PDB file of C-alpha atoms and ligand atoms in Angstrom:
ATOM      1  CA  UNK A   1      34.851 -55.767  38.157  1.00 43.00           C
ATOM      2  CA  UNK A   2      38.460 -54.593  36.427  1.00 46.00           C
ATOM      3  CA  UNK A   3      38.312 -57.559  34.222  1.00 54.00           C
ATOM      4  CA  UNK A   4      35.042 -57.096  32.337  1.00 53.00           C
ATOM      5  CA  UNK A   5      35.408 -56.196  28.917  1.00 61.00           C
ATOM      6  CA  UNK A   6      33.255 -53.744  26.745  1.00 61.00           C
ATOM      7  CA  UNK A   7      30.076 -55.019  25.033  1.00 66.00           C
ATOM      8  CA  UNK A   8      31.389 -56.847  21.885  1.00 75.00           C
ATOM      9  CA  UNK A   9      30.408 -53.851  18.974  1.00 87.00           C
ATOM     10  CA  UNK A  10      29.565 -50.927  20.908  1.00 94.00           C
ATOM     11  CA  UNK A  11      32.171 -48.807  18.834  1.00 97.00           C
ATOM     12  CA  UNK A  12      31.892 -50.970  15.258  1.00 96.00           C
ATOM     13  CA  UNK A  13      32.759 -49.136  12.460  1.00 97.00           C
ATOM     14  CA  UNK A  14      35.073 -46.462  14.256  1.00 98.00           C
ATOM     15  CA  UNK A  15      37.897 -45.347  14.072  1.00 98.00           C
ATOM     16  CA  UNK A  16      40.020 -44.744  17.204  1.00 98.00           C
ATOM     17  CA  UNK A  17      43.276 -42.681  16.963  1.00 99.00           C
ATOM     18  CA  UNK A  18      45.302 -43.274  20.199  1.00 99.00           C
ATOM     19  CA  UNK A  19      48.461 -40.742  21.233  1.00 98.00           C
ATOM     20  CA  UNK A  20      51.001 -42.773  23.985  1.00 98.00           C
ATOM     21  CA  UNK A  21      49.053 -45.356  22.291  1.00 98.00           C
ATOM     22  CA  UNK A  22      52.340 -48.199  22.858  1.00 98.00           C
ATOM     23  CA  UNK A  23      52.002 -48.903  26.663  1.00 97.00           C
ATOM     24  CA  UNK A  24      50.289 -48.182  29.864  1.00 98.00           C
ATOM     25  CA  UNK A  25      46.871 -46.583  30.275  1.00 98.00           C
ATOM     26  CA  UNK A  26      47.091 -45.602  26.631  1.00 98.00           C
ATOM     27  CA  UNK A  27      47.733 -49.297  25.384  1.00 98.00           C
ATOM     28  CA  UNK A  28      44.862 -50.466  27.839  1.00 98.00           C
ATOM     29  CA  UNK A  29      42.490 -47.657  26.243  1.00 98.00           C
ATOM     30  CA  UNK A  30      43.490 -49.403  22.728  1.00 98.00           C
ATOM     31  CA  UNK A  31      42.518 -52.546  23.609  1.00 97.00           C
ATOM     32  CA  UNK A  32      39.482 -52.148  25.057  1.00 97.00           C
ATOM     33  CA  UNK A  33      38.188 -50.122  22.302  1.00 97.00           C
ATOM     34  CA  UNK A  34      39.463 -53.159  19.988  1.00 97.00           C
ATOM     35  CA  UNK A  35      37.556 -55.189  22.233  1.00 96.00           C
ATOM     36  CA  UNK A  36      34.530 -52.812  21.356  1.00 96.00           C
ATOM     37  CA  UNK A  37      35.316 -53.210  17.594  1.00 96.00           C
ATOM     38  CA  UNK A  38      36.878 -50.292  16.772  1.00 98.00           C
ATOM     39  CA  UNK A  39      39.912 -50.177  14.176  1.00 98.00           C
ATOM     40  CA  UNK A  40      42.714 -48.807  15.956  1.00 98.00           C
ATOM     41  CA  UNK A  41      45.501 -46.254  15.163  1.00 98.00           C
ATOM     42  CA  UNK A  42      48.247 -46.157  18.131  1.00 98.00           C
ATOM     43  CA  UNK A  43      51.182 -43.483  18.003  1.00 98.00           C
ATOM     44  CA  UNK A  44      53.836 -42.592  19.249  1.00 98.00           C
ATOM     45  CA  UNK A  45      57.424 -41.731  19.147  1.00 97.00           C
ATOM     46  CA  UNK A  46      58.892 -45.396  18.858  1.00 97.00           C
ATOM     47  CA  UNK A  47      57.895 -47.580  15.744  1.00 97.00           C
ATOM     48  CA  UNK A  48      59.172 -50.806  17.109  1.00 98.00           C
ATOM     49  CA  UNK A  49      57.367 -50.149  20.664  1.00 98.00           C
ATOM     50  CA  UNK A  50      54.133 -49.449  18.502  1.00 98.00           C
ATOM     51  CA  UNK A  51      54.354 -52.434  16.263  1.00 98.00           C
ATOM     52  CA  UNK A  52      55.042 -54.930  19.370  1.00 98.00           C
ATOM     53  CA  UNK A  53      52.046 -53.246  21.088  1.00 98.00           C
ATOM     54  CA  UNK A  54      49.958 -53.423  17.887  1.00 98.00           C
ATOM     55  CA  UNK A  55      50.442 -57.158  17.394  1.00 97.00           C
ATOM     56  CA  UNK A  56      48.929 -57.647  21.258  1.00 96.00           C
ATOM     57  CA  UNK A  57      45.678 -55.347  19.999  1.00 96.00           C
ATOM     58  CA  UNK A  58      45.059 -57.745  17.021  1.00 95.00           C
ATOM     59  CA  UNK A  59      44.350 -60.252  19.056  1.00 89.00           C
ATOM     60  CA  UNK A  60      41.199 -58.700  19.472  1.00 87.00           C
ATOM     61  CA  UNK A  61      40.677 -59.425  15.555  1.00 91.00           C
ATOM     62  CA  UNK A  62      40.111 -55.874  14.319  1.00 95.00           C
ATOM     63  CA  UNK A  63      42.812 -53.635  12.236  1.00 97.00           C
ATOM     64  CA  UNK A  64      45.452 -52.015  14.125  1.00 98.00           C
ATOM     65  CA  UNK A  65      47.567 -49.207  12.670  1.00 98.00           C
ATOM     66  CA  UNK A  66      50.972 -48.324  14.389  1.00 98.00           C
ATOM     67  CA  UNK A  67      52.069 -44.911  13.492  1.00 98.00           C
ATOM     68  CA  UNK A  68      55.531 -43.239  14.459  1.00 98.00           C
ATOM     69  CA  UNK A  69      55.070 -39.128  15.241  1.00 98.00           C
ATOM     70  CA  UNK A  70      56.286 -37.260  18.033  1.00 98.00           C
ATOM     71  CA  UNK A  71      53.156 -35.086  19.536  1.00 98.00           C
ATOM     72  CA  UNK A  72      55.152 -31.914  19.741  1.00 98.00           C
ATOM     73  CA  UNK A  73      55.460 -32.036  15.943  1.00 98.00           C
ATOM     74  CA  UNK A  74      52.343 -30.287  14.341  1.00 98.00           C
ATOM     75  CA  UNK A  75      53.171 -31.566  10.846  1.00 98.00           C
ATOM     76  CA  UNK A  76      54.041 -35.232  12.002  1.00 98.00           C
ATOM     77  CA  UNK A  77      50.595 -35.371  13.408  1.00 98.00           C
ATOM     78  CA  UNK A  78      48.724 -33.812  10.558  1.00 98.00           C
ATOM     79  CA  UNK A  79      50.759 -36.697   7.995  1.00 98.00           C
ATOM     80  CA  UNK A  80      49.860 -39.592  10.739  1.00 98.00           C
ATOM     81  CA  UNK A  81      46.117 -38.543  10.583  1.00 98.00           C
ATOM     82  CA  UNK A  82      45.966 -38.186   6.847  1.00 98.00           C
ATOM     83  CA  UNK A  83      47.992 -42.062   7.110  1.00 98.00           C
ATOM     84  CA  UNK A  84      45.520 -43.236   9.529  1.00 98.00           C
ATOM     85  CA  UNK A  85      42.814 -42.081   7.412  1.00 98.00           C
ATOM     86  CA  UNK A  86      43.949 -43.548   3.950  1.00 98.00           C
ATOM     87  CA  UNK A  87      44.843 -46.904   6.357  1.00 98.00           C
ATOM     88  CA  UNK A  88      41.828 -47.814   8.527  1.00 98.00           C
ATOM     89  CA  UNK A  89      38.912 -45.264   7.092  1.00 98.00           C
ATOM     90  CA  UNK A  90      38.104 -41.685   8.871  1.00 98.00           C
ATOM     91  CA  UNK A  91      39.027 -41.002  12.342  1.00 99.00           C
ATOM     92  CA  UNK A  92      35.719 -40.835  14.902  1.00 98.00           C
ATOM     93  CA  UNK A  93      37.620 -41.247  18.403  1.00 99.00           C
ATOM     94  CA  UNK A  94      40.824 -39.577  19.499  1.00 99.00           C
ATOM     95  CA  UNK A  95      42.505 -40.300  22.428  1.00 99.00           C
ATOM     96  CA  UNK A  96      45.337 -37.689  23.541  1.00 99.00           C
ATOM     97  CA  UNK A  97      46.972 -39.473  26.394  1.00 98.00           C
ATOM     98  CA  UNK A  98      51.232 -39.075  25.327  1.00 98.00           C
ATOM     99  CA  UNK A  99      52.385 -37.701  28.407  1.00 98.00           C
ATOM    100  CA  UNK A 100      55.877 -37.355  30.409  1.00 98.00           C
ATOM    101  CA  UNK A 101      56.482 -37.022  33.901  1.00 97.00           C
ATOM    102  CA  UNK A 102      58.996 -37.183  36.499  1.00 97.00           C
ATOM    103  CA  UNK A 103      59.650 -35.977  39.889  1.00 97.00           C
ATOM    104  CA  UNK A 104      61.482 -32.348  40.838  1.00 97.00           C
ATOM    105  CA  UNK A 105      61.064 -29.586  43.075  1.00 97.00           C
ATOM    106  CA  UNK A 106      60.831 -26.116  41.318  1.00 98.00           C
ATOM    107  CA  UNK A 107      64.263 -25.223  42.632  1.00 98.00           C
ATOM    108  CA  UNK A 108      65.597 -28.112  40.786  1.00 98.00           C
ATOM    109  CA  UNK A 109      63.783 -27.872  37.649  1.00 98.00           C
ATOM    110  CA  UNK A 110      65.148 -26.443  34.894  1.00 98.00           C
ATOM    111  CA  UNK A 111      63.566 -24.151  31.938  1.00 98.00           C
ATOM    112  CA  UNK A 112      64.171 -26.625  29.792  1.00 98.00           C
ATOM    113  CA  UNK A 113      62.934 -29.512  32.234  1.00 98.00           C
ATOM    114  CA  UNK A 114      59.516 -27.288  32.867  1.00 98.00           C
ATOM    115  CA  UNK A 115      59.421 -26.963  29.212  1.00 98.00           C
ATOM    116  CA  UNK A 116      59.182 -30.423  28.131  1.00 98.00           C
ATOM    117  CA  UNK A 117      56.752 -31.473  30.276  1.00 98.00           C
ATOM    118  CA  UNK A 118      54.002 -28.794  29.181  1.00 98.00           C
ATOM    119  CA  UNK A 119      54.926 -29.513  25.596  1.00 98.00           C
ATOM    120  CA  UNK A 120      54.492 -33.506  25.495  1.00 98.00           C
ATOM    121  CA  UNK A 121      51.335 -32.834  27.677  1.00 98.00           C
ATOM    122  CA  UNK A 122      49.657 -29.501  26.831  1.00 98.00           C
ATOM    123  CA  UNK A 123      51.324 -28.556  23.353  1.00 98.00           C
ATOM    124  CA  UNK A 124      51.176 -32.745  22.277  1.00 98.00           C
ATOM    125  CA  UNK A 125      47.708 -32.624  23.159  1.00 99.00           C
ATOM    126  CA  UNK A 126      46.797 -28.835  21.244  1.00 99.00           C
ATOM    127  CA  UNK A 127      48.428 -30.638  18.122  1.00 99.00           C
ATOM    128  CA  UNK A 128      46.865 -33.821  18.452  1.00 99.00           C
ATOM    129  CA  UNK A 129      43.273 -32.093  18.762  1.00 99.00           C
ATOM    130  CA  UNK A 130      44.374 -29.628  15.885  1.00 98.00           C
ATOM    131  CA  UNK A 131      45.604 -32.334  13.362  1.00 99.00           C
ATOM    132  CA  UNK A 132      41.991 -34.247  14.429  1.00 99.00           C
ATOM    133  CA  UNK A 133      40.190 -31.699  13.646  1.00 99.00           C
ATOM    134  CA  UNK A 134      39.042 -32.376   9.902  1.00 98.00           C
ATOM    135  CA  UNK A 135      38.373 -35.741  10.423  1.00 99.00           C
ATOM    136  CA  UNK A 136      36.314 -35.312  13.757  1.00 98.00           C
ATOM    137  CA  UNK A 137      34.037 -32.819  12.164  1.00 98.00           C
ATOM    138  CA  UNK A 138      33.500 -35.159   9.203  1.00 98.00           C
ATOM    139  CA  UNK A 139      32.185 -38.365  11.461  1.00 98.00           C
ATOM    140  CA  UNK A 140      31.050 -36.104  14.316  1.00 98.00           C
ATOM    141  CA  UNK A 141      33.379 -37.497  16.535  1.00 98.00           C
ATOM    142  CA  UNK A 142      34.530 -37.136  19.847  1.00 98.00           C
ATOM    143  CA  UNK A 143      38.016 -36.662  21.705  1.00 99.00           C
ATOM    144  CA  UNK A 144      39.367 -37.629  25.219  1.00 99.00           C
ATOM    145  CA  UNK A 145      42.157 -35.847  26.989  1.00 99.00           C
ATOM    146  CA  UNK A 146      44.374 -38.165  29.612  1.00 98.00           C
ATOM    147  CA  UNK A 147      44.522 -35.431  32.325  1.00 98.00           C
ATOM    148  CA  UNK A 148      45.411 -36.112  35.973  1.00 98.00           C
ATOM    149  CA  UNK A 149      44.525 -34.987  39.967  1.00 96.00           C
ATOM    150  CA  UNK A 150      47.267 -32.575  38.906  1.00 97.00           C
ATOM    151  CA  UNK A 151      45.130 -31.099  36.775  1.00 98.00           C
ATOM    152  CA  UNK A 152      42.872 -30.056  39.940  1.00 96.00           C
ATOM    153  CA  UNK A 153      45.216 -29.085  42.864  1.00 93.00           C
ATOM    154  CA  UNK A 154      49.168 -27.988  43.780  1.00 93.00           C
ATOM    155  CA  UNK A 155      51.022 -31.375  43.713  1.00 94.00           C
ATOM    156  CA  UNK A 156      54.502 -31.292  45.422  1.00 94.00           C
ATOM    157  CA  UNK A 157      57.525 -32.006  43.282  1.00 96.00           C
ATOM    158  CA  UNK A 158      55.067 -31.225  40.044  1.00 97.00           C
ATOM    159  CA  UNK A 159      54.722 -28.005  38.975  1.00 98.00           C
ATOM    160  CA  UNK A 160      55.196 -29.106  35.323  1.00 98.00           C
ATOM    161  CA  UNK A 161      52.522 -31.368  35.099  1.00 98.00           C
ATOM    162  CA  UNK A 162      50.338 -29.498  37.266  1.00 98.00           C
ATOM    163  CA  UNK A 163      50.782 -26.593  35.031  1.00 98.00           C
ATOM    164  CA  UNK A 164      50.230 -28.796  31.883  1.00 98.00           C
ATOM    165  CA  UNK A 165      46.969 -30.883  32.709  1.00 98.00           C
ATOM    166  CA  UNK A 166      45.403 -27.498  34.133  1.00 98.00           C
ATOM    167  CA  UNK A 167      46.404 -26.359  30.611  1.00 98.00           C
ATOM    168  CA  UNK A 168      44.658 -29.386  28.800  1.00 99.00           C
ATOM    169  CA  UNK A 169      41.382 -29.552  31.077  1.00 98.00           C
ATOM    170  CA  UNK A 170      40.951 -25.684  29.952  1.00 98.00           C
ATOM    171  CA  UNK A 171      42.110 -26.160  26.357  1.00 99.00           C
ATOM    172  CA  UNK A 172      39.205 -29.800  26.635  1.00 99.00           C
ATOM    173  CA  UNK A 173      36.053 -27.432  28.027  1.00 98.00           C
ATOM    174  CA  UNK A 174      37.280 -24.816  25.494  1.00 98.00           C
ATOM    175  CA  UNK A 175      36.838 -27.168  22.340  1.00 99.00           C
ATOM    176  CA  UNK A 176      33.576 -28.705  23.849  1.00 99.00           C
ATOM    177  CA  UNK A 177      32.157 -24.872  23.259  1.00 98.00           C
ATOM    178  CA  UNK A 178      33.593 -24.176  19.989  1.00 98.00           C
ATOM    179  CA  UNK A 179      33.703 -27.474  18.703  1.00 98.00           C
ATOM    180  CA  UNK A 180      30.150 -28.381  20.222  1.00 98.00           C
ATOM    181  CA  UNK A 181      28.215 -26.916  17.162  1.00 98.00           C
ATOM    182  CA  UNK A 182      29.669 -28.808  14.728  1.00 98.00           C
ATOM    183  CA  UNK A 183      29.420 -32.066  16.361  1.00 98.00           C
ATOM    184  CA  UNK A 184      32.028 -33.120  17.983  1.00 98.00           C
ATOM    185  CA  UNK A 185      32.456 -33.635  21.576  1.00 99.00           C
ATOM    186  CA  UNK A 186      35.397 -33.224  24.217  1.00 99.00           C
ATOM    187  CA  UNK A 187      36.095 -34.853  27.767  1.00 99.00           C
ATOM    188  CA  UNK A 188      38.944 -35.675  30.324  1.00 98.00           C
ATOM    189  CA  UNK A 189      39.568 -38.575  32.401  1.00 98.00           C
ATOM    190  CA  UNK A 190      41.650 -38.112  35.398  1.00 98.00           C
ATOM    191  CA  UNK A 191      43.033 -41.437  35.887  1.00 98.00           C
ATOM    192  CA  UNK A 192      43.583 -42.539  39.819  1.00 97.00           C
ATOM    193  CA  UNK A 193      47.154 -44.840  40.437  1.00 97.00           C
ATOM    194  CA  UNK A 194      47.206 -47.385  37.968  1.00 98.00           C
ATOM    195  CA  UNK A 195      48.942 -50.551  38.371  1.00 97.00           C
ATOM    196  CA  UNK A 196      51.793 -51.735  36.423  1.00 95.00           C
ATOM    197  CA  UNK A 197      52.257 -47.969  34.714  1.00 96.00           C
ATOM    198  CA  UNK A 198      55.222 -46.414  33.553  1.00 94.00           C
ATOM    199  CA  UNK A 199      53.369 -43.371  36.186  1.00 93.00           C
ATOM    200  CA  UNK A 200      53.281 -45.582  38.845  1.00 94.00           C
ATOM    201  CA  UNK A 201      56.707 -46.371  38.932  1.00 93.00           C
ATOM    202  CA  UNK A 202      57.999 -42.607  38.612  1.00 92.00           C
ATOM    203  CA  UNK A 203      55.609 -41.296  41.449  1.00 91.00           C
ATOM    204  CA  UNK A 204      55.787 -43.976  43.906  1.00 91.00           C
ATOM    205  CA  UNK A 205      58.005 -46.489  45.236  1.00 93.00           C
ATOM    206  CA  UNK A 206      57.547 -49.754  47.348  1.00 93.00           C
ATOM    207  CA  UNK A 207      57.979 -47.945  50.673  1.00 94.00           C
ATOM    208  CA  UNK A 208      54.899 -45.213  49.727  1.00 93.00           C
ATOM    209  CA  UNK A 209      53.012 -48.050  48.163  1.00 95.00           C
ATOM    210  CA  UNK A 210      50.892 -49.011  51.185  1.00 94.00           C
ATOM    211  CA  UNK A 211      50.254 -45.316  51.940  1.00 90.00           C
ATOM    212  CA  UNK A 212      49.166 -44.516  48.485  1.00 92.00           C
ATOM    213  CA  UNK A 213      46.455 -47.385  48.497  1.00 94.00           C
ATOM    214  CA  UNK A 214      45.272 -46.259  51.991  1.00 89.00           C
ATOM    215  CA  UNK A 215      44.833 -42.571  50.160  1.00 88.00           C
ATOM    216  CA  UNK A 216      42.076 -44.000  47.887  1.00 92.00           C
ATOM    217  CA  UNK A 217      39.117 -44.503  49.101  1.00 92.00           C
ATOM    218  CA  UNK A 218      38.225 -47.573  47.113  1.00 95.00           C
ATOM    219  CA  UNK A 219      41.433 -49.076  48.831  1.00 95.00           C
ATOM    220  CA  UNK A 220      42.992 -50.298  45.697  1.00 97.00           C
ATOM    221  CA  UNK A 221      45.020 -49.206  42.515  1.00 97.00           C
ATOM    222  CA  UNK A 222      43.220 -48.846  39.339  1.00 98.00           C
ATOM    223  CA  UNK A 223      43.886 -50.830  36.245  1.00 98.00           C
ATOM    224  CA  UNK A 224      44.374 -50.326  32.669  1.00 98.00           C
ATOM    225  CA  UNK A 225      40.995 -51.878  31.893  1.00 97.00           C
ATOM    226  CA  UNK A 226      39.131 -49.607  34.503  1.00 98.00           C
ATOM    227  CA  UNK A 227      40.243 -46.350  32.588  1.00 98.00           C
ATOM    228  CA  UNK A 228      40.255 -48.343  29.023  1.00 98.00           C
ATOM    229  CA  UNK A 229      36.457 -48.915  29.949  1.00 97.00           C
ATOM    230  CA  UNK A 230      35.824 -44.992  31.001  1.00 98.00           C
ATOM    231  CA  UNK A 231      37.105 -44.382  27.674  1.00 98.00           C
ATOM    232  CA  UNK A 232      34.866 -46.857  26.117  1.00 98.00           C
ATOM    233  CA  UNK A 233      31.821 -45.440  27.187  1.00 98.00           C
ATOM    234  CA  UNK A 234      32.932 -41.865  26.905  1.00 98.00           C
ATOM    235  CA  UNK A 235      33.315 -42.477  23.227  1.00 98.00           C
ATOM    236  CA  UNK A 236      30.393 -44.444  22.671  1.00 97.00           C
ATOM    237  CA  UNK A 237      26.876 -43.307  22.042  1.00 96.00           C
ATOM    238  CA  UNK A 238      25.697 -44.178  25.760  1.00 97.00           C
ATOM    239  CA  UNK A 239      27.980 -40.560  26.585  1.00 98.00           C
ATOM    240  CA  UNK A 240      26.239 -38.649  23.398  1.00 98.00           C
ATOM    241  CA  UNK A 241      25.501 -35.649  25.917  1.00 98.00           C
ATOM    242  CA  UNK A 242      28.605 -35.633  27.461  1.00 98.00           C
ATOM    243  CA  UNK A 243      30.738 -33.047  26.472  1.00 98.00           C
ATOM    244  CA  UNK A 244      33.250 -30.622  28.688  1.00 98.00           C
ATOM    245  CA  UNK A 245      33.566 -32.807  31.667  1.00 98.00           C
ATOM    246  CA  UNK A 246      36.247 -34.254  33.617  1.00 98.00           C
ATOM    247  CA  UNK A 247      35.696 -37.655  34.400  1.00 98.00           C
ATOM    248  CA  UNK A 248      37.740 -39.029  37.626  1.00 98.00           C
ATOM    249  CA  UNK A 249      38.278 -42.502  37.244  1.00 98.00           C
ATOM    250  CA  UNK A 250      40.130 -42.705  40.527  1.00 97.00           C
ATOM    251  CA  UNK A 251      38.411 -44.881  43.164  1.00 97.00           C
ATOM    252  CA  UNK A 252      37.863 -41.286  44.869  1.00 95.00           C
ATOM    253  CA  UNK A 253      41.621 -40.791  45.077  1.00 93.00           C
ATOM    254  CA  UNK A 254      41.080 -36.792  44.121  1.00 93.00           C
ATOM    255  CA  UNK A 255      38.654 -36.351  47.227  1.00 90.00           C
ATOM    256  CA  UNK A 256      41.713 -36.468  48.762  1.00 70.00           C
ATOM    257  CA  UNK A 257      41.523 -32.664  49.763  1.00 62.00           C
ATOM    258  CA  UNK A 258      40.155 -34.055  53.101  1.00 63.00           C
ATOM    259  CA  UNK A 259      42.764 -36.344  52.976  1.00 68.00           C
ATOM    260  CA  UNK A 260      44.721 -35.918  56.211  1.00 72.00           C
ATOM    261  CA  UNK A 261      41.550 -35.236  57.959  1.00 75.00           C
ATOM    262  CA  UNK A 262      40.034 -38.171  56.767  1.00 74.00           C
ATOM    263  CA  UNK A 263      43.028 -40.197  58.036  1.00 73.00           C
ATOM    264  CA  UNK A 264      43.261 -38.801  61.348  1.00 78.00           C
ATOM    265  CA  UNK A 265      39.503 -39.408  61.336  1.00 77.00           C
ATOM    266  CA  UNK A 266      39.844 -43.246  60.820  1.00 74.00           C
ATOM    267  CA  UNK A 267      42.958 -43.640  63.147  1.00 79.00           C
ATOM    268  CA  UNK A 268      41.921 -41.669  65.866  1.00 81.00           C
ATOM    269  CA  UNK A 269      38.101 -40.929  66.295  1.00 79.00           C
ATOM    270  CA  UNK A 270      36.163 -43.615  68.669  1.00 76.00           C
ATOM    271  CA  UNK A 271      32.677 -43.890  68.477  1.00 77.00           C
ATOM    272  CA  UNK A 272      30.864 -42.772  71.692  1.00 76.00           C
ATOM    273  CA  UNK A 273      29.543 -46.520  73.031  1.00 69.00           C
TER     274      UNK A 273
HETATM  275  N1  LIG B   1      64.154 -33.887  37.110  1.00 87.17           N
HETATM  276  C1  LIG B   1      64.510 -32.864  36.777  1.00 87.17           C
HETATM  277  N2  LIG B   1      65.082 -32.327  35.427  1.00 87.17           N
HETATM  278  C2  LIG B   1      64.554 -33.557  34.979  1.00 87.17           C
HETATM  279  C3  LIG B   1      64.396 -34.933  35.265  1.00 87.17           C
HETATM  280  C4  LIG B   1      64.106 -35.407  36.070  1.00 87.17           C
HETATM  281  N3  LIG B   1      64.015 -36.721  36.467  1.00 87.17           N
HETATM  282  N4  LIG B   1      64.210 -35.574  34.188  1.00 87.17           N
HETATM  283  C5  LIG B   1      64.216 -34.656  32.735  1.00 87.17           C
HETATM  284  N5  LIG B   1      64.603 -33.878  33.401  1.00 87.17           N
HETATM  285  C6  LIG B   1      65.361 -32.435  32.079  1.00 87.17           C
HETATM  286  C7  LIG B   1      66.545 -32.639  31.896  1.00 87.17           C
HETATM  287  O1  LIG B   1      67.345 -32.425  32.897  1.00 87.17           O
HETATM  288  C8  LIG B   1      66.383 -31.676  30.718  1.00 87.17           C
HETATM  289  O2  LIG B   1      66.237 -30.645  30.765  1.00 87.17           O
HETATM  290  P1  LIG B   1      67.903 -29.416  30.828  1.00 87.17           P
HETATM  291  O3  LIG B   1      68.256 -29.765  29.166  1.00 87.17           O
HETATM  292  O4  LIG B   1      67.658 -28.469  31.019  1.00 87.17           O
HETATM  293  O5  LIG B   1      69.039 -30.543  31.427  1.00 87.17           O
HETATM  294  C9  LIG B   1      64.736 -31.653  30.358  1.00 87.17           C
HETATM  295  O6  LIG B   1      64.177 -32.435  31.501  1.00 87.17           O
HETATM  296  C10 LIG B   1      64.705 -32.745  28.987  1.00 87.17           C
HETATM  297  O7  LIG B   1      64.988 -34.064  29.207  1.00 87.17           O
HETATM  298  P2  LIG B   1      65.265 -34.767  28.180  1.00 87.17           P
HETATM  299  O8  LIG B   1      65.586 -36.098  28.688  1.00 87.17           O
HETATM  300  O9  LIG B   1      66.221 -34.569  27.219  1.00 87.17           O
HETATM  301  O10 LIG B   1      63.481 -34.699  27.432  1.00 87.17           O
HETATM  302  P3  LIG B   1      63.203 -36.216  26.657  1.00 87.17           P
HETATM  303  O11 LIG B   1      62.110 -35.327  25.680  1.00 87.17           O
HETATM  304  O12 LIG B   1      63.735 -36.868  25.703  1.00 87.17           O
HETATM  305  O13 LIG B   1      62.035 -37.043  27.793  1.00 87.17           O
HETATM  306  C11 LIG B   1      60.443 -36.804  29.776  1.00 87.17           C
HETATM  307  C12 LIG B   1      60.960 -36.398  28.349  1.00 87.17           C
HETATM  308  C13 LIG B   1      61.787 -36.097  30.596  1.00 87.17           C
HETATM  309  C14 LIG B   1      59.292 -36.708  30.103  1.00 87.17           C
HETATM  310  C15 LIG B   1      61.162 -38.268  30.109  1.00 87.17           C
HETATM  311  O14 LIG B   1      60.873 -38.818  31.335  1.00 87.17           O
HETATM  312  C16 LIG B   1      60.402 -39.331  28.878  1.00 87.17           C
HETATM  313  O15 LIG B   1      60.321 -39.689  27.782  1.00 87.17           O
HETATM  314  N6  LIG B   1      58.804 -39.670  29.371  1.00 87.17           N
HETATM  315  C17 LIG B   1      57.737 -40.360  28.515  1.00 87.17           C
HETATM  316  C18 LIG B   1      57.238 -41.473  29.987  1.00 87.17           C
HETATM  317  C19 LIG B   1      56.477 -41.162  30.986  1.00 87.17           C
HETATM  318  O16 LIG B   1      57.142 -39.791  31.811  1.00 87.17           O
HETATM  319  N7  LIG B   1      55.476 -41.644  31.137  1.00 87.17           N
HETATM  320  C20 LIG B   1      54.907 -41.376  32.346  1.00 87.17           C
HETATM  321  C21 LIG B   1      53.690 -40.431  31.888  1.00 87.17           C
HETATM  322  S1  LIG B   1      52.726 -40.217  34.056  1.00 87.17           S
END
């Protein structure tokens, strides 16, 4: 299932701009969008990392533009969008995916630690949307925010991420309302635990991995293609009437509110003969 590639040509003629596109989930999105025919701009802090990722995306035979900019810097983002338009054409798909994360309890988290994640995730998403707006208006395009389960509930050691991701989803919904009349759609994806990503490295360990998989109703980690294909769908005409939506692509993991009950029921409930 996760090896499926989106239908060739589904995003033909589109230009996608993806922040955090140098690695992980966002690079997976970039590759899936490239396989669907879109030209790709990947944006991140380190040009060398972007250039390496661009080589991998070029294997899909589309034009790729690596553009270095920090999402925390609005002027730099505006410049990156102008350069992308000049290089690839007017942007019609935006993925605000750049994020930072680490585990810390609030009592060990400094003001700057909290602010750093809010700056990258929330302010960075705001800057990306602001810088993209004129081009999205021109193309009647769409923006996808990469949210997280932390947007939905409290998570231990993740106050900074919970605050930032909840903010992102409210920003996403407000943009759906404000920009809907301009023909722009705005949605979020909530990825579950995705194999081989920086996020997995930071949030789990070999010891906790079996427990983590057990907490996912689909009983497996997701792949970057699982997220990439959902992003292709959400930015395609197939999703033309979907806006303001939070789409969990998580194997059911965000249904975990009843996780402890489910675990206990699986372990201890014996059906009556
Ligand atoms: N625990 C507590 N505080 C931490 C921390 C940790 N594990 N890691 C960083 N911080 C704090 C720092 O101490 C600093 O605060 P201080 O000035 O009060 O000491 C603040 O966060 C900023 O750290 P810094 O390393 O200067 O920030 P940065 O901008 O270089 O990096 C991070 C941002 C911290 C988010 C970094 O982990 C990063 O760049 N991550 C990108 C990749 C990533 O996280 N991917 C996963 C996404 S799910």
